[in-house]
Short mmCIF file of C-alpha atoms in Angstrom, two decimals:
data_model
loop_
_atom_site.label_atom_id
_atom_site.label_comp_id
_atom_site.label_asym_id
_atom_site.label_seq_id
_atom_site.Cartn_x
_atom_site.Cartn_y
_atom_site.Cartn_z
CA MET A 80 -4.84 78.31 -68.42
CA GLU A 81 -6.14 76.75 -65.16
CA ILE A 82 -3.78 74.49 -63.58
CA SER A 83 -4.27 71.93 -60.18
CA VAL A 84 -1.20 71.73 -58.37
CA ILE A 85 -1.24 68.41 -56.40
CA ILE A 86 1.46 67.80 -53.86
CA PRO A 87 1.24 64.39 -52.14
CA THR A 88 2.62 64.88 -48.39
CA LEU A 89 4.10 62.78 -45.49
CA ASN A 90 5.96 64.63 -42.70
CA GLU A 91 7.11 67.36 -44.76
CA ALA A 92 6.92 70.20 -42.20
CA GLN A 93 10.11 71.23 -43.42
CA TYR A 94 9.58 71.93 -46.73
CA ILE A 95 5.88 72.28 -47.25
CA ARG A 96 5.57 76.01 -46.79
CA GLN A 97 8.29 76.95 -49.24
CA CYS A 98 7.05 74.81 -51.78
CA ILE A 99 3.12 76.36 -51.31
CA ARG A 100 4.76 79.92 -51.48
CA ARG A 101 6.91 78.98 -54.85
CA LEU A 102 3.76 77.73 -56.38
CA GLN A 103 1.46 80.55 -55.19
CA SER A 104 0.50 83.04 -57.92
CA LYS A 105 -1.45 86.43 -58.73
CA SER A 106 -3.59 84.03 -61.21
CA THR A 107 -6.97 83.14 -59.81
CA ALA A 108 -6.70 80.21 -62.33
CA LEU A 109 -4.27 78.07 -60.09
CA GLU A 110 -5.40 75.86 -57.23
CA ILE A 111 -3.11 73.99 -54.69
CA LEU A 112 -4.16 70.79 -53.19
CA VAL A 113 -2.25 69.05 -50.49
CA VAL A 114 -3.46 65.00 -50.13
CA ASP A 115 -1.82 64.32 -46.86
CA GLY A 116 -1.25 60.47 -45.94
CA GLY A 117 -0.98 60.81 -41.99
CA SER A 118 1.66 63.27 -41.37
CA THR A 119 2.77 63.20 -37.48
CA ASP A 120 4.50 66.46 -37.96
CA GLU A 121 2.97 70.08 -38.55
CA THR A 122 2.61 69.60 -42.34
CA VAL A 123 -1.25 69.90 -42.79
CA ALA A 124 -1.39 72.74 -40.15
CA ILE A 125 1.18 74.37 -42.14
CA ALA A 126 -0.44 73.66 -45.64
CA LYS A 127 -3.55 74.98 -44.24
CA GLU A 128 -2.23 78.10 -43.17
CA GLU A 129 -0.52 79.00 -46.59
CA GLY A 130 -3.81 78.83 -48.45
CA ALA A 131 -3.78 75.09 -49.65
CA ILE A 132 -6.78 73.21 -50.30
CA VAL A 133 -5.84 70.30 -47.69
CA PHE A 134 -7.26 66.59 -47.81
CA GLU A 135 -6.21 63.89 -45.37
CA VAL A 136 -6.54 60.81 -46.22
CA SER A 137 -5.95 57.13 -44.78
CA LYS A 138 -3.77 55.47 -46.89
CA LYS A 139 -0.13 56.14 -46.96
CA CYS A 140 0.51 55.56 -50.77
CA ARG A 141 1.85 58.50 -53.03
CA ALA A 142 -0.02 57.07 -56.05
CA PHE A 143 -3.38 56.93 -53.88
CA GLN A 144 -2.78 60.47 -52.70
CA MET A 145 -2.16 61.80 -56.42
CA ASN A 146 -5.09 59.84 -57.72
CA PHE A 147 -7.20 61.11 -55.11
CA GLY A 148 -5.83 64.82 -55.77
CA ALA A 149 -6.53 64.35 -59.37
CA LYS A 150 -10.47 63.39 -58.86
CA MET A 151 -10.65 66.59 -56.55
CA ALA A 152 -8.95 68.91 -59.15
CA GLN A 153 -10.79 71.36 -60.89
CA ALA A 154 -8.77 72.40 -63.70
CA ASP A 155 -8.10 70.81 -67.02
CA MET A 156 -4.14 70.54 -66.37
CA LEU A 157 -2.94 68.74 -63.31
CA TYR A 158 0.69 69.54 -62.24
CA PHE A 159 2.35 66.97 -59.58
CA VAL A 160 5.04 68.15 -57.45
CA HIS A 161 6.71 66.68 -54.57
CA GLY A 162 6.53 68.64 -51.15
CA ASP A 163 10.50 68.95 -51.25
CA ALA A 164 10.61 70.51 -54.43
CA LEU A 165 10.56 74.19 -55.67
CA PRO A 166 9.21 74.40 -59.58
CA PRO A 167 10.76 77.47 -61.55
CA ALA A 168 9.02 80.58 -60.97
CA THR A 169 7.64 80.97 -64.36
CA PHE A 170 6.40 77.03 -64.40
CA ALA A 171 2.52 78.21 -65.10
CA ASP A 172 3.42 80.29 -68.29
CA ASP A 173 6.12 77.08 -68.92
CA ILE A 174 3.37 74.53 -68.76
CA GLU A 175 0.73 77.00 -70.72
CA GLN A 176 3.52 77.06 -73.30
CA ALA A 177 3.96 73.85 -73.73
CA SER A 178 0.12 73.30 -73.96
CA LEU A 179 -0.09 75.44 -76.91
CA GLU A 180 2.66 73.90 -79.00
CA GLY A 181 0.95 70.66 -78.71
CA PHE A 182 2.38 69.01 -75.42
CA PRO A 183 -0.43 67.43 -73.23
CA MET A 184 2.32 66.66 -71.00
CA GLY A 185 5.80 66.52 -69.68
CA ARG A 186 8.04 67.54 -67.25
CA PHE A 187 11.00 69.94 -66.20
CA ARG A 188 14.80 69.39 -65.25
CA PHE A 189 15.77 69.47 -61.86
CA ARG A 190 19.14 70.40 -59.70
CA PHE A 191 19.79 69.11 -56.04
CA ASP A 192 19.93 71.85 -53.46
CA SER A 193 23.66 70.53 -52.96
CA PRO A 194 27.04 71.64 -54.29
CA LYS A 195 28.39 68.34 -54.73
CA LEU A 196 29.66 67.38 -57.91
CA MET A 197 28.01 64.26 -58.30
CA LEU A 198 24.62 65.61 -57.79
CA LYS A 199 25.28 68.15 -60.31
CA ILE A 200 26.31 65.35 -63.12
CA ASN A 201 23.16 63.66 -61.72
CA SER A 202 20.97 66.70 -62.35
CA TRP A 203 22.89 67.51 -66.12
CA PHE A 204 21.39 64.11 -66.88
CA THR A 205 17.80 65.36 -66.57
CA LYS A 206 17.73 67.64 -69.71
CA PHE A 207 17.34 64.64 -71.83
CA ASP A 208 14.16 63.22 -72.95
CA LYS A 209 14.69 59.46 -71.23
CA LEU A 210 12.62 57.35 -69.38
CA TRP A 211 15.28 56.63 -66.82
CA VAL A 212 15.42 60.17 -65.93
CA SER A 213 11.46 60.86 -65.66
CA GLY A 214 10.66 60.14 -62.21
CA GLY A 215 8.53 62.58 -59.77
CA ASP A 216 11.27 64.84 -58.73
CA GLU A 217 11.08 66.60 -62.21
CA THR A 218 7.35 67.41 -61.40
CA LEU A 219 5.26 66.17 -63.91
CA PHE A 220 2.25 68.14 -65.61
CA ILE A 221 -0.42 66.49 -67.76
CA GLU A 222 -3.98 67.30 -68.98
CA LYS A 223 -6.33 65.79 -66.95
CA GLU A 224 -8.70 64.44 -70.00
CA LEU A 225 -5.25 62.34 -70.71
CA PHE A 226 -4.50 61.29 -67.00
CA GLU A 227 -8.52 59.66 -66.62
CA ARG A 228 -8.11 58.34 -69.90
CA LEU A 229 -4.88 56.54 -68.55
CA GLY A 230 -6.61 55.29 -65.58
CA GLY A 231 -4.50 57.60 -63.40
CA TYR A 232 -1.71 56.40 -61.57
CA ASP A 233 -1.12 52.47 -60.79
CA GLU A 234 -1.87 52.40 -57.04
CA ASP A 235 -0.23 48.78 -56.75
CA PHE A 236 3.04 50.81 -57.23
CA ALA A 237 4.34 51.61 -53.89
CA ILE A 238 7.40 53.13 -55.76
CA MET A 239 8.21 54.03 -59.66
CA GLU A 240 4.41 54.93 -60.26
CA GLU A 241 5.76 57.83 -62.28
CA TYR A 242 7.96 55.48 -64.53
CA ASP A 243 4.74 53.33 -65.12
CA LEU A 244 2.29 56.42 -65.86
CA VAL A 245 4.93 58.13 -68.21
CA LEU A 246 5.43 54.87 -70.21
CA ARG A 247 1.95 54.31 -70.70
CA ALA A 248 0.99 57.88 -71.55
CA ARG A 249 3.89 58.39 -74.22
CA GLU A 250 2.15 55.42 -76.37
CA ILE A 251 -0.70 57.73 -76.97
CA ALA A 252 0.65 61.23 -76.42
CA PRO A 253 3.63 63.51 -77.08
CA TYR A 254 5.76 64.31 -74.06
CA LYS A 255 7.98 67.79 -73.41
CA VAL A 256 11.06 68.40 -71.27
CA ILE A 257 10.84 71.99 -70.18
CA GLN A 258 14.29 73.16 -69.89
CA LYS A 259 14.18 74.92 -66.83
CA ASP A 260 15.17 73.56 -63.32
CA VAL A 261 13.02 72.33 -60.22
CA LEU A 262 14.95 72.68 -57.38
CA VAL A 263 14.95 69.31 -55.16
CA SER A 264 16.17 68.33 -52.08
CA ALA A 265 19.33 66.25 -51.82
CA ARG A 266 18.32 64.70 -48.21
CA LYS A 267 18.28 61.11 -49.74
CA TYR A 268 22.05 61.39 -50.80
CA ASP A 269 22.88 63.23 -47.50
CA GLN A 270 21.50 60.28 -45.41
CA ASN A 271 23.28 57.61 -48.13
CA SER A 272 26.67 57.64 -50.19
CA TRP A 273 25.84 58.86 -53.64
CA LEU A 274 26.88 55.53 -55.02
CA ARG A 275 24.52 53.60 -52.59
CA VAL A 276 21.54 55.85 -53.69
CA GLN A 277 22.55 55.21 -57.47
CA LYS A 278 22.88 51.73 -57.04
CA ALA A 279 19.58 51.24 -55.38
CA ASN A 280 17.98 53.46 -58.22
CA LEU A 281 19.45 51.14 -60.96
CA LYS A 282 18.34 48.27 -59.39
CA ALA A 283 14.80 49.37 -58.95
CA PHE A 284 14.98 50.56 -62.78
CA LYS A 285 16.09 47.38 -63.95
CA MET A 286 13.39 45.54 -61.73
CA PHE A 287 10.85 47.72 -63.13
CA LYS A 288 11.65 47.22 -66.65
CA ASN A 289 12.01 43.47 -66.42
CA GLY A 290 8.54 43.20 -65.07
CA VAL A 291 9.20 42.59 -61.47
CA SER A 292 6.31 43.14 -59.03
CA SER A 293 6.09 46.68 -57.06
CA SER A 294 6.06 45.03 -53.74
CA GLU A 295 9.41 43.20 -54.56
CA ILE A 296 10.75 46.53 -55.88
CA ARG A 297 10.17 48.34 -52.82
CA GLN A 298 11.43 45.68 -50.46
CA THR A 299 14.61 45.61 -52.30
CA TYR A 300 15.14 49.38 -52.63
CA TYR A 301 14.31 49.99 -48.99
CA ALA A 302 16.55 47.40 -48.10
CA MET A 303 19.38 49.19 -49.85
CA ILE A 304 18.99 52.87 -48.88
CA GLN A 305 17.59 54.82 -45.66
CA HIS A 306 14.84 56.66 -47.27
CA PRO A 307 13.61 59.71 -45.58
CA LYS A 308 9.94 59.19 -46.71
CA GLN A 309 10.23 55.41 -45.75
#
């Protein structure tokens, strides 16, 4: 199976090298596209050095960056990965198997790169097929035809864009949770308390479910926590 991996980045020099190296495969049917939103660190240089196809765009918006990457992608399967995430080594085979089983989209579980008990509990819940644990950290795979039929990510969303896409996608296609872990940085929790992040996440999710505008959700969310990507 041909897979286009799309990584939206902004100042990910600390993580992007290991992310790309994890994604690299002996298969020639894999391309890695990094879409950078204006990094001021060495993200772009490192991504190029590691052999990724790099696009530098003028708009700092993850939804826009991922849509741009999807347009540039050559493969029929898209795989969206955050720059600080490490998918399981078997990700390509796992996605292909899910596709063969009739699932045109889905995600993995995740676990944090931290030994903290509360973060282990958070991670445990990602094995369930629930919307509130279907954000971008789990990495989303989706057939390009389905992605285009949905119109891609809604670029009005400054955050919660994955929730919106998955919610729309599940109305017309089956969805699979692959029971393997993506390793995710715990930096957001390191900069805040566990309770503070949980309150911000819960508030944002409730606002999303109640149809509050993306700009208001973003403003409220970033007022509640210090985020490394702000």
